[in-house]
PDB file of C-alpha atoms in Angstrom:
ATOM      1  CA  MET E  10      14.683  -0.133  -9.243  1.00  0.00           C
ATOM      2  CA  SER E  11      16.211  -2.854  -6.793  1.00  0.00           C
ATOM      3  CA  ASP E  12      16.333   0.094  -4.569  1.00  0.00           C
ATOM      4  CA  TYR E  13      12.523  -0.116  -3.779  1.00  0.00           C
ATOM      5  CA  PHE E  14      11.004  -2.216  -0.311  1.00  0.00           C
ATOM      6  CA  GLU E  15       7.509  -2.880   0.939  1.00  0.00           C
ATOM      7  CA  ALA E  16       6.900  -0.403   3.257  1.00  0.00           C
ATOM      8  CA  PHE E  17       2.840  -0.743   3.472  1.00  0.00           C
ATOM      9  CA  GLU E  18       3.476  -0.337   7.540  1.00  0.00           C
ATOM     10  CA  VAL E  19       3.685   3.327   7.147  1.00  0.00           C
ATOM     11  CA  SER E  20       0.276   3.869   5.451  1.00  0.00           C
ATOM     12  CA  PRO E  21      -2.791   3.905   6.747  1.00  0.00           C
ATOM     13  CA  VAL E  22      -4.267   2.262   3.206  1.00  0.00           C
ATOM     14  CA  PRO E  23      -5.374  -1.262   3.994  1.00  0.00           C
ATOM     15  CA  PRO E  24      -4.690  -4.232   2.078  1.00  0.00           C
ATOM     16  CA  PRO E  25      -7.224  -4.330  -0.816  1.00  0.00           C
ATOM     17  CA  GLY E  26      -8.934  -6.745  -1.110  1.00  0.00           C
ATOM     18  CA  PRO E  27     -13.493  -7.460  -1.357  1.00  0.00           C
ATOM     19  CA  ASP E  28     -13.693  -7.116   2.290  1.00  0.00           C
ATOM     20  CA  ALA E  29     -10.793  -4.189   2.722  1.00  0.00           C
ATOM     21  CA  THR E  30     -12.455  -1.490   5.409  1.00  0.00           C
ATOM     22  CA  PRO E  31     -11.012   2.069   5.406  1.00  0.00           C
ATOM     23  CA  PRO E  32      -9.385   3.176   8.382  1.00  0.00           C
ATOM     24  CA  GLU E  33     -11.071   5.081  10.910  1.00  0.00           C
ATOM     25  CA  ILE E  34     -10.620   9.102  10.755  1.00  0.00           C
ATOM     26  CA  TYR E  35      -7.637  10.449  12.353  1.00  0.00           C
ATOM     27  CA  ARG E  36      -8.468  13.038  14.367  1.00  0.00           C
ATOM     28  CA  GLY E  37      -4.241  13.146  15.551  1.00  0.00           C
ATOM     29  CA  ILE E  38      -2.308  16.633  15.502  1.00  0.00           C
ATOM     30  CA  TYR E  39       1.198  15.862  13.176  1.00  0.00           C
ATOM     31  CA  GLY E  40       3.595  18.216  11.475  1.00  0.00           C
ATOM     32  CA  MET E  41       1.487  17.401   7.778  1.00  0.00           C
ATOM     33  CA  PRO E  42       4.236  15.847   5.474  1.00  0.00           C
ATOM     34  CA  MET E  43       1.490  17.033   2.506  1.00  0.00           C
ATOM     35  CA  PHE E  44      -1.297  18.939   1.875  1.00  0.00           C
ATOM     36  CA  VAL E  45      -3.633  20.712  -0.454  1.00  0.00           C
ATOM     37  CA  ASN E  46      -4.785  23.956  -0.237  1.00  0.00           C
ATOM     38  CA  VAL E  47      -7.899  24.633  -2.241  1.00  0.00           C
ATOM     39  CA  PRO E  48      -9.468  28.357  -2.652  1.00  0.00           C
ATOM     40  CA  THR E  49     -13.145  28.629  -2.278  1.00  0.00           C
ATOM     41  CA  SER E  50     -15.246  31.783  -2.911  1.00  0.00           C
ATOM     42  CA  ASP E  51     -18.025  29.982  -0.068  1.00  0.00           C
ATOM     43  CA  LEU E  52     -15.872  28.449   2.910  1.00  0.00           C
ATOM     44  CA  ALA E  53     -18.988  26.729   4.258  1.00  0.00           C
ATOM     45  CA  ALA E  54     -20.780  25.196   1.057  1.00  0.00           C
ATOM     46  CA  SER E  55     -17.049  23.804   0.227  1.00  0.00           C
ATOM     47  CA  ALA E  56     -16.671  22.937   3.844  1.00  0.00           C
ATOM     48  CA  ASP E  57     -20.182  20.936   3.422  1.00  0.00           C
ATOM     49  CA  PHE E  58     -19.886  19.104  -0.055  1.00  0.00           C
ATOM     50  CA  TRP E  59     -16.406  17.804   1.347  1.00  0.00           C
ATOM     51  CA  VAL E  60     -17.530  16.537   4.740  1.00  0.00           C
ATOM     52  CA  ARG E  61     -20.709  15.153   3.335  1.00  0.00           C
ATOM     53  CA  GLY E  62     -19.797  14.466  -0.252  1.00  0.00           C
ATOM     54  CA  PHE E  63     -16.032  12.772   0.717  1.00  0.00           C
ATOM     55  CA  GLY E  64     -16.175  11.934   4.417  1.00  0.00           C
ATOM     56  CA  PHE E  65     -14.025  14.175   5.514  1.00  0.00           C
ATOM     57  CA  ILE E  66     -14.731  15.901   9.197  1.00  0.00           C
ATOM     58  CA  ASP E  67     -13.587  19.369  10.052  1.00  0.00           C
ATOM     59  CA  LEU E  68     -10.627  19.054  12.101  1.00  0.00           C
ATOM     60  CA  PHE E  69     -10.896  22.587  12.764  1.00  0.00           C
ATOM     61  CA  THR E  70     -12.062  25.894  11.685  1.00  0.00           C
ATOM     62  CA  ILE E  71     -10.891  29.378  12.404  1.00  0.00           C
ATOM     63  CA  PRO E  72     -13.849  31.433  10.933  1.00  0.00           C
ATOM     64  CA  GLY E  73     -13.416  33.532   8.149  1.00  0.00           C
ATOM     65  CA  GLN E  74      -9.549  32.342   7.357  1.00  0.00           C
ATOM     66  CA  VAL E  75      -9.515  28.735   7.220  1.00  0.00           C
ATOM     67  CA  THR E  76     -11.202  25.471   7.683  1.00  0.00           C
ATOM     68  CA  HIS E  77      -9.103  22.442   8.048  1.00  0.00           C
ATOM     69  CA  LEU E  78     -10.232  19.436   6.773  1.00  0.00           C
ATOM     70  CA  ARG E  79      -9.106  15.702   7.183  1.00  0.00           C
ATOM     71  CA  ARG E  80      -9.851  11.709   6.598  1.00  0.00           C
ATOM     72  CA  TRP E  81      -7.667   8.961   6.496  1.00  0.00           C
ATOM     73  CA  ARG E  82      -4.321   9.880   7.975  1.00  0.00           C
ATOM     74  CA  PHE E  83      -2.099  11.823   5.636  1.00  0.00           C
ATOM     75  CA  GLN E  84      -5.136  13.531   3.837  1.00  0.00           C
ATOM     76  CA  ASP E  85      -5.554  16.601   4.636  1.00  0.00           C
ATOM     77  CA  VAL E  86      -7.492  19.799   2.965  1.00  0.00           C
ATOM     78  CA  LEU E  87      -7.157  23.172   4.002  1.00  0.00           C
ATOM     79  CA  LEU E  88     -10.347  25.863   2.427  1.00  0.00           C
ATOM     80  CA  VAL E  89      -8.987  28.875   1.910  1.00  0.00           C
ATOM     81  CA  PRO E  90     -11.041  31.911   0.984  1.00  0.00           C
ATOM     82  CA  THR E  91     -10.950  33.658  -1.823  1.00  0.00           C
ATOM     83  CA  GLY E  92     -12.485  36.411  -3.709  1.00  0.00           C
ATOM     84  CA  ALA E  93     -12.249  35.198  -6.877  1.00  0.00           C
ATOM     85  CA  PRO E  94     -14.238  32.805  -8.826  1.00  0.00           C
ATOM     86  CA  PRO E  95     -13.234  29.098  -9.486  1.00  0.00           C
ATOM     87  CA  ALA E  96     -11.247  28.926 -12.479  1.00  0.00           C
ATOM     88  CA  PRO E  97     -11.075  25.470 -14.510  1.00  0.00           C
ATOM     89  CA  PRO E  98      -9.281  23.095 -12.518  1.00  0.00           C
ATOM     90  CA  ALA E  99      -4.869  22.430 -13.772  1.00  0.00           C
ATOM     91  CA  VAL E 100      -4.011  20.146 -11.474  1.00  0.00           C
ATOM     92  CA  SER E 101      -5.820  16.933  -9.768  1.00  0.00           C
ATOM     93  CA  ILE E 102      -5.468  15.381  -6.222  1.00  0.00           C
ATOM     94  CA  SER E 103      -6.183  12.213  -5.418  1.00  0.00           C
ATOM     95  CA  PHE E 104      -7.775  10.280  -2.243  1.00  0.00           C
ATOM     96  CA  SER E 105      -7.626   6.352  -1.384  1.00  0.00           C
ATOM     97  CA  CYS E 106     -10.114   4.768  -0.079  1.00  0.00           C
ATOM     98  CA  VAL E 107     -11.854   1.027  -0.481  1.00  0.00           C
ATOM     99  CA  LEU E 108     -13.468  -0.497  -3.253  1.00  0.00           C
ATOM    100  CA  SER E 109     -16.870  -0.720  -1.257  1.00  0.00           C
ATOM    101  CA  GLN E 110     -16.365   3.884  -0.765  1.00  0.00           C
ATOM    102  CA  ILE E 111     -16.494   4.495  -4.212  1.00  0.00           C
ATOM    103  CA  ASP E 112     -20.018   4.398  -5.328  1.00  0.00           C
ATOM    104  CA  GLU E 113     -21.486   5.594  -1.819  1.00  0.00           C
ATOM    105  CA  ILE E 114     -18.466   8.744  -2.596  1.00  0.00           C
ATOM    106  CA  ALA E 115     -20.302   8.924  -6.109  1.00  0.00           C
ATOM    107  CA  GLN E 116     -24.146   8.507  -4.939  1.00  0.00           C
ATOM    108  CA  ALA E 117     -23.319  11.150  -2.392  1.00  0.00           C
ATOM    109  CA  CYS E 118     -21.030  13.818  -4.420  1.00  0.00           C
ATOM    110  CA  THR E 119     -23.875  13.817  -6.922  1.00  0.00           C
ATOM    111  CA  ALA E 120     -26.345  14.279  -4.748  1.00  0.00           C
ATOM    112  CA  LEU E 121     -25.000  17.314  -3.306  1.00  0.00           C
ATOM    113  CA  VAL E 122     -23.959  18.386  -7.168  1.00  0.00           C
ATOM    114  CA  PRO E 123     -25.745  16.537  -9.323  1.00  0.00           C
ATOM    115  CA  GLY E 124     -23.554  16.144 -12.791  1.00  0.00           C
ATOM    116  CA  CYS E 125     -20.183  16.610 -10.727  1.00  0.00           C
ATOM    117  CA  THR E 126     -18.719  12.890 -11.514  1.00  0.00           C
ATOM    118  CA  ALA E 127     -17.230  10.937 -13.963  1.00  0.00           C
ATOM    119  CA  GLY E 128     -16.862   7.218 -13.822  1.00  0.00           C
ATOM    120  CA  PRO E 129     -15.983   4.975 -11.727  1.00  0.00           C
ATOM    121  CA  ARG E 130     -13.647   3.724 -14.203  1.00  0.00           C
ATOM    122  CA  LYS E 131     -10.371   0.725 -14.012  1.00  0.00           C
ATOM    123  CA  THR E 132      -7.196   1.993 -14.522  1.00  0.00           C
ATOM    124  CA  PRO E 133      -3.751   0.102 -15.845  1.00  0.00           C
ATOM    125  CA  TRP E 134      -2.546   0.354 -12.538  1.00  0.00           C
ATOM    126  CA  ASN E 135      -4.959  -1.737 -10.612  1.00  0.00           C
ATOM    127  CA  THR E 136      -7.286   1.070  -9.425  1.00  0.00           C
ATOM    128  CA  VAL E 137     -10.908   1.910  -9.862  1.00  0.00           C
ATOM    129  CA  ASP E 138     -10.784   6.101  -9.795  1.00  0.00           C
ATOM    130  CA  LEU E 139     -14.049   8.521  -9.372  1.00  0.00           C
ATOM    131  CA  GLU E 140     -13.255  11.847 -10.638  1.00  0.00           C
ATOM    132  CA  VAL E 141     -15.320  14.629  -8.754  1.00  0.00           C
ATOM    133  CA  ILE E 142     -15.090  18.326  -9.559  1.00  0.00           C
ATOM    134  CA  THR E 143     -15.984  20.136  -6.538  1.00  0.00           C
ATOM    135  CA  PRO E 144     -18.082  23.316  -6.177  1.00  0.00           C
ATOM    136  CA  GLU E 145     -14.579  25.525  -5.934  1.00  0.00           C
ATOM    137  CA  ASN E 146     -14.020  23.476  -8.968  1.00  0.00           C
ATOM    138  CA  ALA E 147     -11.147  21.350  -7.324  1.00  0.00           C
ATOM    139  CA  ARG E 148     -10.628  18.438  -9.988  1.00  0.00           C
ATOM    140  CA  VAL E 149     -10.472  15.481  -6.903  1.00  0.00           C
ATOM    141  CA  ILE E 150     -10.076  12.149  -7.712  1.00  0.00           C
ATOM    142  CA  ILE E 151     -11.174   9.189  -5.375  1.00  0.00           C
ATOM    143  CA  THR E 152      -9.376   6.058  -6.249  1.00  0.00           C
ATOM    144  CA  ALA E 153      -8.895   2.413  -4.707  1.00  0.00           C
ATOM    145  CA  ALA E 154      -6.786  -0.874  -5.236  1.00  0.00           C
ATOM    146  CA  ARG E 155      -8.355  -3.493  -6.829  1.00  0.00           C
ATOM    147  CA  THR E 156      -6.765  -6.698  -5.417  1.00  0.00           C
ATOM    148  CA  LEU E 157      -4.139  -7.363  -7.851  1.00  0.00           C
ATOM    149  CA  ASP E 158      -3.640 -10.548 -10.084  1.00  0.00           C
ATOM    150  CA  ALA E 159      -0.678 -11.782 -10.625  1.00  0.00           C
ATOM    151  CA  ASP E 160      -1.010 -12.898 -14.174  1.00  0.00           C
ATOM    152  CA  SER E 161      -3.083  -9.498 -15.124  1.00  0.00           C
ATOM    153  CA  PRO E 162      -1.836  -7.110 -17.486  1.00  0.00           C
ATOM    154  CA  GLU E 163      -1.459  -4.744 -14.747  1.00  0.00           C
ATOM    155  CA  ALA E 164       0.742  -6.788 -12.512  1.00  0.00           C
ATOM    156  CA  ARG E 165       2.992  -7.199 -15.780  1.00  0.00           C
ATOM    157  CA  ASN E 166       2.938  -3.467 -16.536  1.00  0.00           C
ATOM    158  CA  LEU E 167       4.359  -3.410 -12.465  1.00  0.00           C
ATOM    159  CA  GLU E 168       7.021  -5.897 -12.820  1.00  0.00           C
ATOM    160  CA  ALA E 169       8.094  -4.418 -16.275  1.00  0.00           C
ATOM    161  CA  ALA E 170       8.785  -0.848 -14.837  1.00  0.00           C
ATOM    162  CA  GLY E 171      10.879  -2.204 -11.819  1.00  0.00           C
ATOM    163  CA  ILE E 172       7.872  -2.353  -8.952  1.00  0.00           C
ATOM    164  CA  PRO E 173       7.899  -5.223  -6.879  1.00  0.00           C
ATOM    165  CA  LEU E 174       4.417  -7.197  -6.514  1.00  0.00           C
ATOM    166  CA  PRO E 175       3.293  -7.209  -3.214  1.00  0.00           C
ATOM    167  CA  LYS E 176       4.049 -10.575  -1.145  1.00  0.00           C
ATOM    168  CA  GLY E 177       0.768 -12.648   0.095  1.00  0.00           C
TER     169      GLY E 177
END
């Protein structure tokens, strides 16, 4: 794994820590390197949940065809209408946040759809994850990095995998 190098400057995710603040919503138009399509039988209700629950914005809507949602840079979701009822989630999608946002997102989503969240829980890869099942039955993981203790089991796991620990 010696081919890896630090490239945190290309990411909108701030360094973890108790004072980490989320970046502003990104409103620029760019070629999306990755995005997710979420089929929904109710475009307006789904957009409302993603906006009020997760803090996305409606970047633009083409009525009856697509709603393009955005949060941070490179966090793009396209809601697309379908007549089919939602199927159980086969995969999940994850979106980064900062630790201070986990509880507020959990509360907002639960207020919109009681019982839709699980967690938050700490992971072996040094994050805190909140699982949300959305009204269209998408499994969304909201994840926040924790401050890395160089003497922790998580740090040892990263080093054992060949991933260099962040400096500083």
